[in-house]
PDB file of N, CA and C in Angstrom:
ATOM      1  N   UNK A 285      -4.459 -11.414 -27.731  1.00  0.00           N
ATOM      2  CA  UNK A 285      -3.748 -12.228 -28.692  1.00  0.00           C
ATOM      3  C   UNK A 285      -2.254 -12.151 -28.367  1.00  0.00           C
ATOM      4  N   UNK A 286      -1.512 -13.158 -28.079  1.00  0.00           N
ATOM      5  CA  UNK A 286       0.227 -13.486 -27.966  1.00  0.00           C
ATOM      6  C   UNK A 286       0.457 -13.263 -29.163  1.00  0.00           C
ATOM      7  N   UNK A 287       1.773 -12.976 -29.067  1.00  0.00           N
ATOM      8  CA  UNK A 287       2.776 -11.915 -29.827  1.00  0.00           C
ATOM      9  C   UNK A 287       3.843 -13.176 -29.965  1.00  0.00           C
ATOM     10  N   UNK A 288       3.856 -13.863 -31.477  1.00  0.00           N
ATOM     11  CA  UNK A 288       4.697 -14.778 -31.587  1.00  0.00           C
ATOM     12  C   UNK A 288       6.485 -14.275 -31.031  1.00  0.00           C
ATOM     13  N   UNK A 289       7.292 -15.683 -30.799  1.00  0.00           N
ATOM     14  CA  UNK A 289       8.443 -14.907 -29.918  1.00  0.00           C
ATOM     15  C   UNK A 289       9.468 -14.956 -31.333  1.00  0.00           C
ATOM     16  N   UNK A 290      10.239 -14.018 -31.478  1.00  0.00           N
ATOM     17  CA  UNK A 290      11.190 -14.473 -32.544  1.00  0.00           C
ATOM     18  C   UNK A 290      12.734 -14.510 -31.997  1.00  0.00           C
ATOM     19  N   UNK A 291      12.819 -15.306 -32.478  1.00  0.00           N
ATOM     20  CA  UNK A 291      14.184 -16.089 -32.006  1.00  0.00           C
ATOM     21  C   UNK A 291      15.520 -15.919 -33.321  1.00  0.00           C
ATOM     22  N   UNK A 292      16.688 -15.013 -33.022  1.00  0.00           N
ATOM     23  CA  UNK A 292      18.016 -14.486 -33.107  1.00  0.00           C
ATOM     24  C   UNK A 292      18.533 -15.240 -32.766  1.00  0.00           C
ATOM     25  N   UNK A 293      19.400 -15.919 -33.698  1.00  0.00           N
ATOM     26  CA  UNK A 293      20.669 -17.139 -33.420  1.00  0.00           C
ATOM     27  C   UNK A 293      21.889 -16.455 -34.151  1.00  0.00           C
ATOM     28  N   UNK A 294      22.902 -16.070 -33.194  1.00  0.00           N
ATOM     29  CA  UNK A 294      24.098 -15.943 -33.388  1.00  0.00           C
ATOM     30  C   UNK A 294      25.427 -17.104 -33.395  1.00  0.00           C
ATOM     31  N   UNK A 295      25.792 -17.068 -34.822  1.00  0.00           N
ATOM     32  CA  UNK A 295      26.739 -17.669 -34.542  1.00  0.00           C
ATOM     33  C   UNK A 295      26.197 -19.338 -34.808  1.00  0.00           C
ATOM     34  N   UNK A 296      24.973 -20.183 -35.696  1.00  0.00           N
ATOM     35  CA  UNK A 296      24.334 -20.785 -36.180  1.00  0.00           C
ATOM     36  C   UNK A 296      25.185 -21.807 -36.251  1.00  0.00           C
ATOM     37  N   UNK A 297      26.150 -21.771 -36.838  1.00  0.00           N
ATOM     38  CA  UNK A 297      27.114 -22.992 -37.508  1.00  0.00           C
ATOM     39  C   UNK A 297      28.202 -23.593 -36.662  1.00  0.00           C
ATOM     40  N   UNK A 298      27.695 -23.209 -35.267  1.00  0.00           N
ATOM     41  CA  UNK A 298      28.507 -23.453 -34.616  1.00  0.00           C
ATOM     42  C   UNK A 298      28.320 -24.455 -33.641  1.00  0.00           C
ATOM     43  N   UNK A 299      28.769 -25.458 -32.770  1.00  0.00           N
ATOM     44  CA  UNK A 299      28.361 -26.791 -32.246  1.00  0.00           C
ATOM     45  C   UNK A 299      27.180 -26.297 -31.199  1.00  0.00           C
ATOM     46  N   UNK A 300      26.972 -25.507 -30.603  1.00  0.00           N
ATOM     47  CA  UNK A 300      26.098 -24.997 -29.774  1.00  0.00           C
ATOM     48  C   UNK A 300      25.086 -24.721 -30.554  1.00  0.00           C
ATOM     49  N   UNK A 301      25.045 -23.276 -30.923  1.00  0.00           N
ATOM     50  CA  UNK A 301      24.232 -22.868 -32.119  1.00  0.00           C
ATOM     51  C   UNK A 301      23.390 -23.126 -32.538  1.00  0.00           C
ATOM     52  N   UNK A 302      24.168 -24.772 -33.809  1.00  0.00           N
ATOM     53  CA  UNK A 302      22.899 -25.184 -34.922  1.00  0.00           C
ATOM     54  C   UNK A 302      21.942 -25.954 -33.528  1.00  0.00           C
ATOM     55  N   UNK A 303      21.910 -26.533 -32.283  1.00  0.00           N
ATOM     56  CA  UNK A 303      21.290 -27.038 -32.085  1.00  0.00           C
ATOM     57  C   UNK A 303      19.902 -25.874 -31.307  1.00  0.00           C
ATOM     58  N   UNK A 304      20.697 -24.787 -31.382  1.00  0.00           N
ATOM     59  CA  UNK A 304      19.709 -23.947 -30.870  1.00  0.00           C
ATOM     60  C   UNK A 304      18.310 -23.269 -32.066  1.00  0.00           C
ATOM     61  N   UNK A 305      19.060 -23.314 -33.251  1.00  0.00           N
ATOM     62  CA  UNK A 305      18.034 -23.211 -34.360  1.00  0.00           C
ATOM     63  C   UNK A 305      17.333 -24.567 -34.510  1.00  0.00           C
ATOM     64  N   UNK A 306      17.956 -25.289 -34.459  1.00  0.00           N
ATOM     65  CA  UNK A 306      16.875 -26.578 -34.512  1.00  0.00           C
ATOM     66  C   UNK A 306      15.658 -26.617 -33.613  1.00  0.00           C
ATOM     67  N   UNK A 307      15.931 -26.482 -32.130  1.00  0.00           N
ATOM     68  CA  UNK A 307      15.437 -26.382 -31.021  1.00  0.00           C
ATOM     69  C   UNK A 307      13.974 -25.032 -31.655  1.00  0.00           C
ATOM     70  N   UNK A 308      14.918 -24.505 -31.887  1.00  0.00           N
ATOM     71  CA  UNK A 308      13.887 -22.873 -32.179  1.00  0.00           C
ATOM     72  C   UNK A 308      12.525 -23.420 -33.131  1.00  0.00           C
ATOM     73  N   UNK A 309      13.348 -23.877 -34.194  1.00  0.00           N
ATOM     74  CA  UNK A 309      12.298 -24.693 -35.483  1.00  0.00           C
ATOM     75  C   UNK A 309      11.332 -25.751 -34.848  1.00  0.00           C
ATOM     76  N   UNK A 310      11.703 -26.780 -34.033  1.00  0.00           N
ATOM     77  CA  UNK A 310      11.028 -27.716 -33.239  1.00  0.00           C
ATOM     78  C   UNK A 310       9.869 -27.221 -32.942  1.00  0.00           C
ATOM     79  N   UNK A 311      10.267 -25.832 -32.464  1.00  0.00           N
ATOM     80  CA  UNK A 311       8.842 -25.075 -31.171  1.00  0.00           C
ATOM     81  C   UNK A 311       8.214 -24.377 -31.538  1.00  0.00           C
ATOM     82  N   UNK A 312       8.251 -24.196 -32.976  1.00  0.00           N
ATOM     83  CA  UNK A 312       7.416 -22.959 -33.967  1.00  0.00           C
ATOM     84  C   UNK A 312       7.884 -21.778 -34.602  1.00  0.00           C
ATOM     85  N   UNK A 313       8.766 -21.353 -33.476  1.00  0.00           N
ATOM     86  CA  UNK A 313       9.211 -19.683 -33.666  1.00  0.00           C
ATOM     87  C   UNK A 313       9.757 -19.147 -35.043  1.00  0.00           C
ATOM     88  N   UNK A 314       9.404 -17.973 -35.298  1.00  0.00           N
ATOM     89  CA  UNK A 314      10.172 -17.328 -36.234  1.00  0.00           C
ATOM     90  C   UNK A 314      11.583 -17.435 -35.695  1.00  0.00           C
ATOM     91  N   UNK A 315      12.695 -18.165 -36.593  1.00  0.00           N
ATOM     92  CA  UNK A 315      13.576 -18.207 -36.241  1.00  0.00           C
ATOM     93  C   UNK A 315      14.959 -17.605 -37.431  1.00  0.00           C
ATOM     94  N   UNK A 316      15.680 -16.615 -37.200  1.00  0.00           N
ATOM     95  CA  UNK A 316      16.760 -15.905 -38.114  1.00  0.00           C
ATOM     96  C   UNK A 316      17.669 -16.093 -37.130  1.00  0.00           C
ATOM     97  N   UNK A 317      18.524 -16.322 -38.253  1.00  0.00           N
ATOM     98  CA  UNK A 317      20.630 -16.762 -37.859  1.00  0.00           C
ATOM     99  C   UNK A 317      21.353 -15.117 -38.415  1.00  0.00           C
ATOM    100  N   UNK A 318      21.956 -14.866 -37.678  1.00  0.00           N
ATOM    101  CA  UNK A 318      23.278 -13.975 -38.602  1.00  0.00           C
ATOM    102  C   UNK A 318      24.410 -15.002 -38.972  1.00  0.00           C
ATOM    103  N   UNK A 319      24.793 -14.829 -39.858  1.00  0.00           N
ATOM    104  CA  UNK A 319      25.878 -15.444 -40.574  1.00  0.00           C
ATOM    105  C   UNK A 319      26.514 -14.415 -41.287  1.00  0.00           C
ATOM    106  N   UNK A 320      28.000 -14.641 -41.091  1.00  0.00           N
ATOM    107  CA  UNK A 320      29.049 -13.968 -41.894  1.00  0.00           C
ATOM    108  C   UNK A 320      29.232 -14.546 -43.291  1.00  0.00           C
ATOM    109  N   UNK A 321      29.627 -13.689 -43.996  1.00  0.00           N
ATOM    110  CA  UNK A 321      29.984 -14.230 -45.602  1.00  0.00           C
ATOM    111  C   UNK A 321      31.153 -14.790 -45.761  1.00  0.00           C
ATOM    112  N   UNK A 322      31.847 -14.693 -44.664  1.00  0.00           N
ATOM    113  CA  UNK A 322      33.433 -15.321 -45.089  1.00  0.00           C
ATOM    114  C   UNK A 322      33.349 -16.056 -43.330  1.00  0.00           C
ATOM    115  N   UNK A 323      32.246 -16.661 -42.869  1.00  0.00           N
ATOM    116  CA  UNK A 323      32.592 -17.747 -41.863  1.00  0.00           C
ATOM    117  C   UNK A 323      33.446 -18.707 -42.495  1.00  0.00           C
ATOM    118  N   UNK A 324      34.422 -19.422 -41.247  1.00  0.00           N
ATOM    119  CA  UNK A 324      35.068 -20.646 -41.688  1.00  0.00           C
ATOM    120  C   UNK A 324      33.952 -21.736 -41.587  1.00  0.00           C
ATOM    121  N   UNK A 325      34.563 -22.657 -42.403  1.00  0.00           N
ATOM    122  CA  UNK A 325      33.584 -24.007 -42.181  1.00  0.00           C
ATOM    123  C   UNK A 325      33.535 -24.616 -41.261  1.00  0.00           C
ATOM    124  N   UNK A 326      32.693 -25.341 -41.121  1.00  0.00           N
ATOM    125  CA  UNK A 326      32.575 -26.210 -39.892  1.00  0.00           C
ATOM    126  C   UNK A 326      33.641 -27.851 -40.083  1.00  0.00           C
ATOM    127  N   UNK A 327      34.437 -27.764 -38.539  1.00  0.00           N
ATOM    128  CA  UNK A 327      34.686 -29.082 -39.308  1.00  0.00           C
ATOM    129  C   UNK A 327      34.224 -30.493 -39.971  1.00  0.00           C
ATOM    130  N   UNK A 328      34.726 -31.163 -40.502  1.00  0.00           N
ATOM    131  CA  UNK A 328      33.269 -32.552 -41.083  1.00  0.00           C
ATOM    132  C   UNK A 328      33.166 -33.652 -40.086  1.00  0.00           C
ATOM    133  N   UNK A 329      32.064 -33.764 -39.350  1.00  0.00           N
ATOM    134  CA  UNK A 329      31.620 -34.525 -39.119  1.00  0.00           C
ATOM    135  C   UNK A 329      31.517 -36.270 -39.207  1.00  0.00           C
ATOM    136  N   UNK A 330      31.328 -36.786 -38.660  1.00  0.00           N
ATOM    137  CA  UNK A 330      31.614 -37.987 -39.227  1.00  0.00           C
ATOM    138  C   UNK A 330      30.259 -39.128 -39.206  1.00  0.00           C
ATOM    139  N   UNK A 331      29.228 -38.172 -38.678  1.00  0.00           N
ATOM    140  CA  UNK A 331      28.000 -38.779 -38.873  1.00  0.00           C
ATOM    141  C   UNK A 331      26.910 -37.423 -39.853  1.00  0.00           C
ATOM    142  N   UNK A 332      26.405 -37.803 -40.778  1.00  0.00           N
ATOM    143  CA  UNK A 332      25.359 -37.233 -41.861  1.00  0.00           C
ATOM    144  C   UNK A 332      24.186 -36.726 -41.579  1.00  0.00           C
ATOM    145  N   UNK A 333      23.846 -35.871 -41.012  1.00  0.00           N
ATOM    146  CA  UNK A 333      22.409 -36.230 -41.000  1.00  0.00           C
ATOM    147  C   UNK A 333      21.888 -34.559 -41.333  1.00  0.00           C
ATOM    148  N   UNK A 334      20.746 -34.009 -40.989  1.00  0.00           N
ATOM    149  CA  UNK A 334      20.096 -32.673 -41.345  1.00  0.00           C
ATOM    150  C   UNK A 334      21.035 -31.557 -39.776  1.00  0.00           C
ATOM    151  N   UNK A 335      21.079 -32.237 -38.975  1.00  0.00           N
ATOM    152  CA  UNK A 335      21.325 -31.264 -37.801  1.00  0.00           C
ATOM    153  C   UNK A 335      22.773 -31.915 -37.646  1.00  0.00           C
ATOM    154  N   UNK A 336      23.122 -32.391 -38.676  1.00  0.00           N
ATOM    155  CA  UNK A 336      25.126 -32.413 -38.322  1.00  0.00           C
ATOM    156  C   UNK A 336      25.265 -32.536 -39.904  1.00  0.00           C
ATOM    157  N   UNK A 337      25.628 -31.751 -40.635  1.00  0.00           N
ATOM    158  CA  UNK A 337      25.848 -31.845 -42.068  1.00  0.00           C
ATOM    159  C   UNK A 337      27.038 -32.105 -42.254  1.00  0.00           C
ATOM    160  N   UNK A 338      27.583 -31.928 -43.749  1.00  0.00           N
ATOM    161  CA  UNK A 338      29.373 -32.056 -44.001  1.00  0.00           C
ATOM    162  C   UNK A 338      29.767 -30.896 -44.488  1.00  0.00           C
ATOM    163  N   UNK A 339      29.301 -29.775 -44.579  1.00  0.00           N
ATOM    164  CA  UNK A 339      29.353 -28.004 -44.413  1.00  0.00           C
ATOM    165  C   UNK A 339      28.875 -27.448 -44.008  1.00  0.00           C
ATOM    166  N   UNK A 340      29.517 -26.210 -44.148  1.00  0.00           N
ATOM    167  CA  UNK A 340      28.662 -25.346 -43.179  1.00  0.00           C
ATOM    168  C   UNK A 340      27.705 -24.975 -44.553  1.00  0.00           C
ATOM    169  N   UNK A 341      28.020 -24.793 -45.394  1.00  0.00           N
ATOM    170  CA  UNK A 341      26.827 -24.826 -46.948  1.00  0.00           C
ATOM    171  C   UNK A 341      25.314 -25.300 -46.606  1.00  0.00           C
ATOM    172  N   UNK A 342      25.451 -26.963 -46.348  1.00  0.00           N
ATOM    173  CA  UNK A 342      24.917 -27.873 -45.954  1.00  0.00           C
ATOM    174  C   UNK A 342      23.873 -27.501 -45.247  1.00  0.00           C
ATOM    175  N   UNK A 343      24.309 -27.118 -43.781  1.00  0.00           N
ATOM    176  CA  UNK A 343      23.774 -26.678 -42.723  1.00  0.00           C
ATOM    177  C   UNK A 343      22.874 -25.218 -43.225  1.00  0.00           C
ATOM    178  N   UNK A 344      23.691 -24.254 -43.588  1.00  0.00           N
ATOM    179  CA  UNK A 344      22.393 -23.254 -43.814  1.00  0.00           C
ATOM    180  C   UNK A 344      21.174 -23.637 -44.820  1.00  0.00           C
ATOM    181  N   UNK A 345      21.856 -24.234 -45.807  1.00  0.00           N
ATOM    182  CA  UNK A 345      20.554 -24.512 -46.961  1.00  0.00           C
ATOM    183  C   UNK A 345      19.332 -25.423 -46.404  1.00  0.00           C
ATOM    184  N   UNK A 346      19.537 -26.446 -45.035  1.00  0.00           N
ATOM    185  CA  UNK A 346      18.786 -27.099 -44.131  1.00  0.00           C
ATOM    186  C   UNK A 346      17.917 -26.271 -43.679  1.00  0.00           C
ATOM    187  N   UNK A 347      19.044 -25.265 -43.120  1.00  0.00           N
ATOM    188  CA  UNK A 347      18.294 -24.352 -42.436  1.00  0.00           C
ATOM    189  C   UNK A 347      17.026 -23.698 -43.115  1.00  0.00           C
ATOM    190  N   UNK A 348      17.277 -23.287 -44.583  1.00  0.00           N
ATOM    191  CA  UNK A 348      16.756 -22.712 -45.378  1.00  0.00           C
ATOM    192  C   UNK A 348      15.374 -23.248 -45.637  1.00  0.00           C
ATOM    193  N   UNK A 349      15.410 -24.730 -45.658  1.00  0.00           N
ATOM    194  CA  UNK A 349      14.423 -25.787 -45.983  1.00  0.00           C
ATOM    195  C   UNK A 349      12.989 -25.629 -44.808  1.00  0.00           C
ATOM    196  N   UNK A 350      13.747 -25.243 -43.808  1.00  0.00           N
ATOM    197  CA  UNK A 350      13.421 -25.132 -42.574  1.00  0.00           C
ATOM    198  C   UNK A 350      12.201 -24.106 -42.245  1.00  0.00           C
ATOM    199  N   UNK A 351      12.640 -23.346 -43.304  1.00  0.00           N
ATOM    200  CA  UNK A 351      12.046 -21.594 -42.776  1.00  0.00           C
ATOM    201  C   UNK A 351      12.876 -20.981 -42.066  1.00  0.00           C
ATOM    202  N   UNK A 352      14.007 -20.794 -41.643  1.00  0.00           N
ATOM    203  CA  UNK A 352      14.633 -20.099 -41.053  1.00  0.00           C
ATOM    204  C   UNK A 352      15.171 -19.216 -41.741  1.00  0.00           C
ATOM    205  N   UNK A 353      15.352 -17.466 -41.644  1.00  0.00           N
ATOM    206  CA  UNK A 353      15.581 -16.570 -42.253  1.00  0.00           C
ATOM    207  C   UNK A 353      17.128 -16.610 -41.985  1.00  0.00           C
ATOM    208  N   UNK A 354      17.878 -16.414 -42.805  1.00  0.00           N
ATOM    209  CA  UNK A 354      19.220 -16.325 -42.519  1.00  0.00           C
ATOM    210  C   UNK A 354      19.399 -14.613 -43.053  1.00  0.00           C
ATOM    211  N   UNK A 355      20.062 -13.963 -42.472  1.00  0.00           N
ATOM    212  CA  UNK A 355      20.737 -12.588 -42.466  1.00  0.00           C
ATOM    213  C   UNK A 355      21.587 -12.649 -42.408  1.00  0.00           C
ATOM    214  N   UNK A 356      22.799 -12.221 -43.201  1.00  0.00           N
ATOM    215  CA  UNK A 356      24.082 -12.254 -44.227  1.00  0.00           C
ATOM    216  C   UNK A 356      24.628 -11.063 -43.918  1.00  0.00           C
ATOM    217  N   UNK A 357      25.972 -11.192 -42.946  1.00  0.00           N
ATOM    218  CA  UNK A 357      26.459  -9.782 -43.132  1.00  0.00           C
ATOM    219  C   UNK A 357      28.048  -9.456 -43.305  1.00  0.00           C
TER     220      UNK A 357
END
């Protein structure tokens, strides 16, 4: 029996990043972000959608929707 892979995203809210949790979510994996409590925001965007939000708020609570474990430190 395979040993699901779990997938550590550092640094989530960031232009690289969120697309790597997305990517992660796409393919099944258990996927957890670290996030700081006093990250800056992301800047706003100028297109809306789930994988480009207008916060970084936005973006984790997606994430959240998602199944993705977020760890807060």
């Amino acid at each position: 029996m395979a040993e699901e892979t779990k997938i550590l995203v550092l640094g989530p809210t960031g232009a690289i990043g969120r697309h790597i949790v997305w990517a992660s979510v796409k393919a099944g994996h258990p996927t957890f972000t670290l996030v700081r409590k006093n990250a800056v925001a992301i800047p706003k965007p100028t297109l809306i959608t789930a994988a480009n939000p207008e916060s970084k708020e936005q973006l984790l609570e997606s994430y959240q929707k998602s199944g993705v474990t977020l760890l807060e430190v």
